[in-house]
Amino acid sequence: MSSLESILNFATQLAEKAGDLIVEMRSGKHLSVDFKQGIELVTNADIAADKLITSAIQDQFQDHRILAEESAPDLEKISDLSTPLWIIDPIDGTVNYAHNHHQVAISIAYCVRGKVQVGVVYCPFQAEMFTAIRGQGAWLNDQPLQTSSVNDIQRAIVATGFPYDKSETLPLLMKRLESILQHCADVRRLGSAALDICWVAMGRLDAYYETVSPWDFAAAQLIAREAGALCGHFIDVPADMPEELYGENLLISNPHLFKPLKSLLADAENAR
Ligand code: IPD
Ligand code: CA
Ligand code: CA
């Protein structure tokens, strides 16, 4: 077994364990909800799943670094390429989780020198395990993944999301949304960026755009890329940032729609 295969096995098992934990915590009576900075929802299950995943990684790989949304959210780590970096979102879709929706995922990415090598996104409520190894393809459970073949922008179903704090960006977000709604078939806001991107990988969606954090998309982006999606940004990435881990102005789509969607989103600010 190659070392990336054994990393994938390790990450898959961890995602399953964390999935069991969050399913059990939601079914019991001990779920508590809080708000970070008074606005961003977090539950005790986010904290517990983060601890389960990060302590297992620390035990197994003492010299690796971890970027994890709840316990180690220091974003400067993405620019330090010295040692392997694990990027963890213990629950992506916390609002869905706290409201008893199913669109919830655990996301685990393993990165070397700014490039994701292994990605695991697990939706425990739908028993869907998305995985990829760089250069070797992407799978949902044991089925290989491929993006949709929609090539007419008017037929495209596009997912997006919105930040918790919309105070500064709302007018621009609305312009982009308006532009997409004007030119595409429809829009979805499903509440888990990681699953949005995996759904592009498997063709349930044709494209996705949003500004998010590395833990929201690092694993899913590899899965989408390995399924044939084009992954990039609709506004240029600053020169000092590792492109694959930079979450601002992300665009991920099937290969036919990337270019037209990129122009739509880039030009939205200046549209009418
Ligand atoms: C959120 C989800 C959501 C996206 C938000 C993220 P969280 O992650 O991915 O789809 O629109 O920007 O913060 O907070 O549930 O881990
Ligand atoms: Ca997230
Ligand atoms: Ca989260």
Coordinates of C-alpha atoms and ligand atoms in Angstrom, one line a residue:
M1 CA 0.0 0.0 0.0
S2 CA 1.4 3.4 -0.9
S3 CA 1.8 6.0 1.8
L4 CA -1.0 8.2 0.3
E5 CA -3.3 5.1 0.4
S6 CA -2.5 4.6 4.0
I7 CA -3.2 8.3 4.7
L8 CA -6.5 7.9 2.9
N9 CA -7.4 4.9 5.0
F10 CA -6.5 6.6 8.2
A11 CA -8.5 9.8 7.2
T12 CA -11.5 7.8 6.1
Q13 CA -11.7 5.9 9.4
L14 CA -11.3 9.1 11.3
A15 CA -14.1 10.7 9.3
E16 CA -16.4 7.7 10.0
K17 CA -15.6 7.9 13.7
A18 CA -16.3 11.6 13.8
G19 CA -19.5 11.0 11.8
D20 CA -20.8 8.4 14.3
L21 CA -20.0 10.8 17.1
I22 CA -21.9 13.8 15.6
V23 CA -24.9 11.6 14.6
E24 CA -25.1 10.2 18.1
M25 CA -24.7 13.6 19.7
R26 CA -27.6 15.0 17.6
S27 CA -29.9 12.2 18.5
G28 CA -29.3 12.6 22.3
K29 CA -30.3 15.4 24.6
H30 CA -27.0 17.0 25.2
L31 CA -26.4 19.1 22.1
S32 CA -25.6 22.7 23.1
V33 CA -25.5 25.6 20.8
D34 CA -23.3 28.8 21.0
F35 CA -22.4 31.7 18.8
K36 CA -18.8 32.6 18.0
Q37 CA -18.5 36.5 18.0
G38 CA -22.2 36.5 18.7
I39 CA -23.0 35.5 15.1
E40 CA -21.4 32.2 13.9
L41 CA -23.1 29.1 15.2
V42 CA -21.1 26.4 16.9
T43 CA -22.2 23.3 18.9
N44 CA -20.5 21.1 21.4
A45 CA -20.4 18.4 18.6
D46 CA -18.2 20.7 16.5
I47 CA -15.7 20.9 19.4
A48 CA -15.9 17.1 20.2
A49 CA -15.4 16.1 16.6
D50 CA -12.5 18.5 16.2
K51 CA -10.9 17.0 19.3
L52 CA -11.4 13.4 18.1
I53 CA -9.8 14.1 14.7
T54 CA -7.0 16.4 15.7
S55 CA -5.8 14.2 18.7
A56 CA -5.7 11.1 16.5
I57 CA -3.6 13.0 13.9
Q58 CA -1.3 14.3 16.6
D59 CA -0.8 10.8 18.1
Q60 CA -0.1 9.3 14.7
F61 CA 2.0 12.0 13.0
Q62 CA 3.9 14.1 15.7
D63 CA 5.8 16.2 13.1
H64 CA 2.8 17.2 11.0
R65 CA 0.9 20.5 11.5
I66 CA -2.9 20.9 11.8
L67 CA -5.2 23.7 10.7
A68 CA -8.6 22.9 12.3
E69 CA -11.5 25.3 12.4
E70 CA -12.3 24.9 16.1
S71 CA -9.0 24.1 17.9
A72 CA -6.3 25.6 15.6
P73 CA -7.7 28.1 13.2
D74 CA -4.5 30.0 12.5
L75 CA -4.7 30.8 8.8
E76 CA -1.0 31.8 8.5
K77 CA -0.3 28.0 8.5
I78 CA -1.3 27.8 4.8
S79 CA 1.7 29.9 3.7
D80 CA 4.2 27.8 5.7
L81 CA 5.2 25.0 3.4
S82 CA 7.8 23.3 5.7
T83 CA 6.0 20.2 6.9
P84 CA 2.8 18.3 5.9
L85 CA -0.4 20.1 6.9
W86 CA -3.8 18.6 7.8
I87 CA -6.8 20.8 7.2
I88 CA -9.9 19.9 9.2
D89 CA -13.5 21.1 9.3
P90 CA -15.1 18.9 12.0
I91 CA -18.6 19.9 10.9
D92 CA -19.1 21.7 7.6
G93 CA -22.8 22.8 7.7
T94 CA -23.2 23.5 11.4
V95 CA -26.3 25.5 10.8
N96 CA -27.8 22.5 9.0
Y97 CA -26.6 20.2 11.7
A98 CA -28.2 22.3 14.5
H99 CA -31.5 22.4 12.5
N100 CA -31.7 18.7 11.9
H101 CA -30.9 18.9 8.2
H102 CA -28.8 16.1 6.4
Q103 CA -26.5 18.3 4.4
V104 CA -23.5 18.1 6.9
A105 CA -20.0 16.9 6.4
I106 CA -16.7 16.1 8.0
S107 CA -13.8 17.4 5.9
I108 CA -10.2 16.2 6.1
A109 CA -7.4 17.3 3.8
Y110 CA -3.8 16.2 3.8
C111 CA -1.4 18.7 2.2
V112 CA 2.2 18.7 1.2
R113 CA 3.9 22.0 0.2
G114 CA 0.6 23.7 -0.4
K115 CA -0.9 21.0 -2.5
V116 CA -3.6 18.7 -1.3
Q117 CA -2.7 15.1 -1.7
V118 CA -5.6 13.3 -0.1
G119 CA -9.1 14.6 0.5
V120 CA -12.0 13.0 2.5
V121 CA -15.5 14.5 2.8
Y122 CA -18.0 12.4 4.7
C123 CA -21.7 13.0 5.0
P124 CA -22.8 10.7 7.9
F125 CA -26.5 11.4 7.5
Q126 CA -26.5 10.1 4.0
A127 CA -23.7 7.6 4.4
E128 CA -21.8 9.3 1.5
M129 CA -18.0 9.1 1.7
F130 CA -16.2 11.2 -1.0
T131 CA -12.5 10.5 -1.4
A132 CA -9.6 11.4 -3.7
I133 CA -5.9 10.9 -4.0
R134 CA -4.0 13.3 -6.1
G135 CA -3.5 12.0 -9.6
Q136 CA -5.6 8.8 -8.9
G137 CA -9.2 9.9 -9.3
A138 CA -12.2 10.5 -7.0
W139 CA -14.9 8.3 -5.6
L140 CA -18.2 8.3 -3.8
N141 CA -18.2 5.2 -1.7
D142 CA -16.7 2.8 -4.2
Q143 CA -18.0 4.6 -7.4
P144 CA -15.6 6.7 -9.5
L145 CA -16.8 10.3 -9.9
Q146 CA -17.2 12.5 -13.0
T147 CA -18.6 16.0 -13.4
S148 CA -21.7 16.8 -15.4
S149 CA -21.5 17.4 -19.1
V150 CA -23.8 20.5 -19.2
N151 CA -22.3 23.0 -21.6
D152 CA -25.0 25.5 -22.0
I153 CA -24.8 28.1 -19.2
Q154 CA -28.6 28.6 -19.4
R155 CA -29.0 25.0 -18.2
A156 CA -26.5 25.3 -15.3
I157 CA -27.5 24.7 -11.7
V158 CA -25.0 26.7 -9.6
A159 CA -24.5 26.5 -5.8
T160 CA -23.2 29.2 -3.6
G161 CA -23.2 30.3 0.0
F162 CA -23.0 33.4 2.1
P163 CA -20.8 34.4 5.0
Y164 CA -22.2 34.6 8.6
D165 CA -21.2 38.3 8.7
K166 CA -22.7 40.0 5.7
S167 CA -22.3 43.6 7.0
E168 CA -19.7 44.7 4.5
T169 CA -20.2 42.4 1.5
L170 CA -23.9 42.1 0.9
P171 CA -24.3 44.5 -2.1
L172 CA -21.5 42.7 -4.0
L173 CA -22.8 39.3 -3.1
M174 CA -26.2 40.3 -4.4
K175 CA -24.7 41.6 -7.7
R176 CA -23.0 38.3 -8.3
L177 CA -26.1 36.3 -7.4
E178 CA -28.2 38.5 -9.7
S179 CA -25.8 37.9 -12.5
I180 CA -25.8 34.2 -12.0
L181 CA -29.6 34.1 -11.8
Q182 CA -30.0 36.1 -14.9
H183 CA -27.8 33.8 -17.0
C184 CA -28.1 30.3 -15.4
A185 CA -31.0 27.9 -14.9
D186 CA -31.1 28.2 -11.1
V187 CA -29.2 28.6 -7.8
R188 CA -28.8 26.3 -4.7
R189 CA -27.8 27.4 -1.2
L190 CA -27.4 24.0 0.5
G191 CA -25.3 25.0 3.5
S192 CA -22.2 22.9 3.3
A193 CA -19.4 24.2 1.0
A194 CA -17.6 20.9 1.2
L195 CA -20.6 19.0 -0.1
D196 CA -21.5 21.6 -2.7
I197 CA -18.1 21.0 -4.2
C198 CA -18.4 17.2 -4.0
W199 CA -21.8 17.5 -5.7
V200 CA -20.1 19.4 -8.5
A201 CA -17.6 16.5 -8.6
M202 CA -20.4 14.0 -9.1
G203 CA -22.6 16.1 -11.4
R204 CA -25.6 16.8 -9.0
L205 CA -24.5 20.4 -9.5
D206 CA -22.8 22.0 -12.4
A207 CA -20.8 24.7 -10.6
Y208 CA -20.1 26.4 -7.3
Y209 CA -18.7 29.8 -6.3
E210 CA -18.2 31.4 -2.9
T211 CA -15.6 33.0 -0.5
V212 CA -14.8 30.5 2.2
S213 CA -12.0 29.3 4.6
P214 CA -9.4 26.6 3.7
W215 CA -11.1 24.0 5.9
D216 CA -14.4 24.5 4.0
F217 CA -13.0 23.5 0.6
A218 CA -9.4 22.0 0.7
A219 CA -10.5 18.3 0.7
A220 CA -13.5 18.8 -1.6
Q221 CA -11.5 20.8 -4.2
L222 CA -9.2 17.8 -4.7
I223 CA -12.2 15.5 -5.1
A224 CA -13.7 17.9 -7.7
R225 CA -10.4 18.3 -9.5
E226 CA -9.9 14.5 -9.7
A227 CA -13.4 14.2 -11.1
G228 CA -12.5 16.5 -13.9
A229 CA -13.8 19.8 -12.6
L230 CA -11.9 23.0 -13.2
C231 CA -10.9 24.7 -9.9
G232 CA -9.8 28.3 -9.6
H233 CA -10.8 31.9 -8.7
F234 CA -12.8 34.5 -10.5
I235 CA -10.5 37.2 -9.1
D236 CA -6.7 36.8 -9.2
V237 CA -5.0 35.2 -6.2
P238 CA -2.4 37.5 -4.4
A239 CA 1.1 36.4 -5.5
D240 CA 2.2 35.4 -2.0
M241 CA -0.7 33.0 -1.4
P242 CA -0.7 29.2 -2.1
E243 CA -3.4 29.1 -4.8
E244 CA -4.9 25.8 -3.9
L245 CA -5.6 26.8 -0.3
Y246 CA -6.8 30.4 -1.0
G247 CA -10.5 30.5 -0.3
E248 CA -11.5 34.0 -1.6
N249 CA -13.5 34.1 -4.8
L250 CA -13.5 30.4 -5.5
L251 CA -15.0 29.0 -8.6
I252 CA -15.3 25.2 -9.2
S253 CA -17.2 23.9 -12.2
N254 CA -17.5 21.3 -14.8
P255 CA -14.9 22.0 -17.6
H256 CA -17.4 23.6 -20.0
L257 CA -18.8 26.3 -17.7
F258 CA -15.7 27.6 -16.0
K259 CA -14.8 30.3 -18.5
P260 CA -18.3 31.8 -19.0
L261 CA -19.0 31.7 -15.2
K262 CA -15.6 33.3 -14.4
S263 CA -16.4 36.3 -16.7
L264 CA -19.9 36.6 -15.3
L265 CA -18.7 36.7 -11.7
A266 CA -15.7 38.9 -12.4
D267 CA -17.8 41.4 -14.3
A268 CA -20.7 41.4 -11.8
E269 CA -19.5 44.5 -10.0
N270 CA -19.6 46.5 -13.2
A271 CA -22.9 45.1 -14.5
R272 CA -25.7 47.5 -15.1
Ligands
IPD1 C1 -20.1 27.1 6.4 C2 -20.6 26.2 5.2 C3 -21.5 27.1 4.4 C4 -20.7 28.3 3.8 C5 -20.1 29.1 5.0 C6 -19.3 28.2 5.8 P1 -19.5 25.9 8.7 O1 -19.2 26.3 7.2 O2 -19.6 25.7 4.5 O3 -22.0 26.4 3.2 O4 -21.6 29.1 3.1 O5 -19.4 30.2 4.5 O6 -18.7 29.0 6.9 O7 -19.5 27.1 9.5 O8 -20.9 25.2 8.8 O9 -18.4 25.0 9.1
CA2 CA -17.1 25.0 7.2
CA3 CA -17.3 24.0 10.7

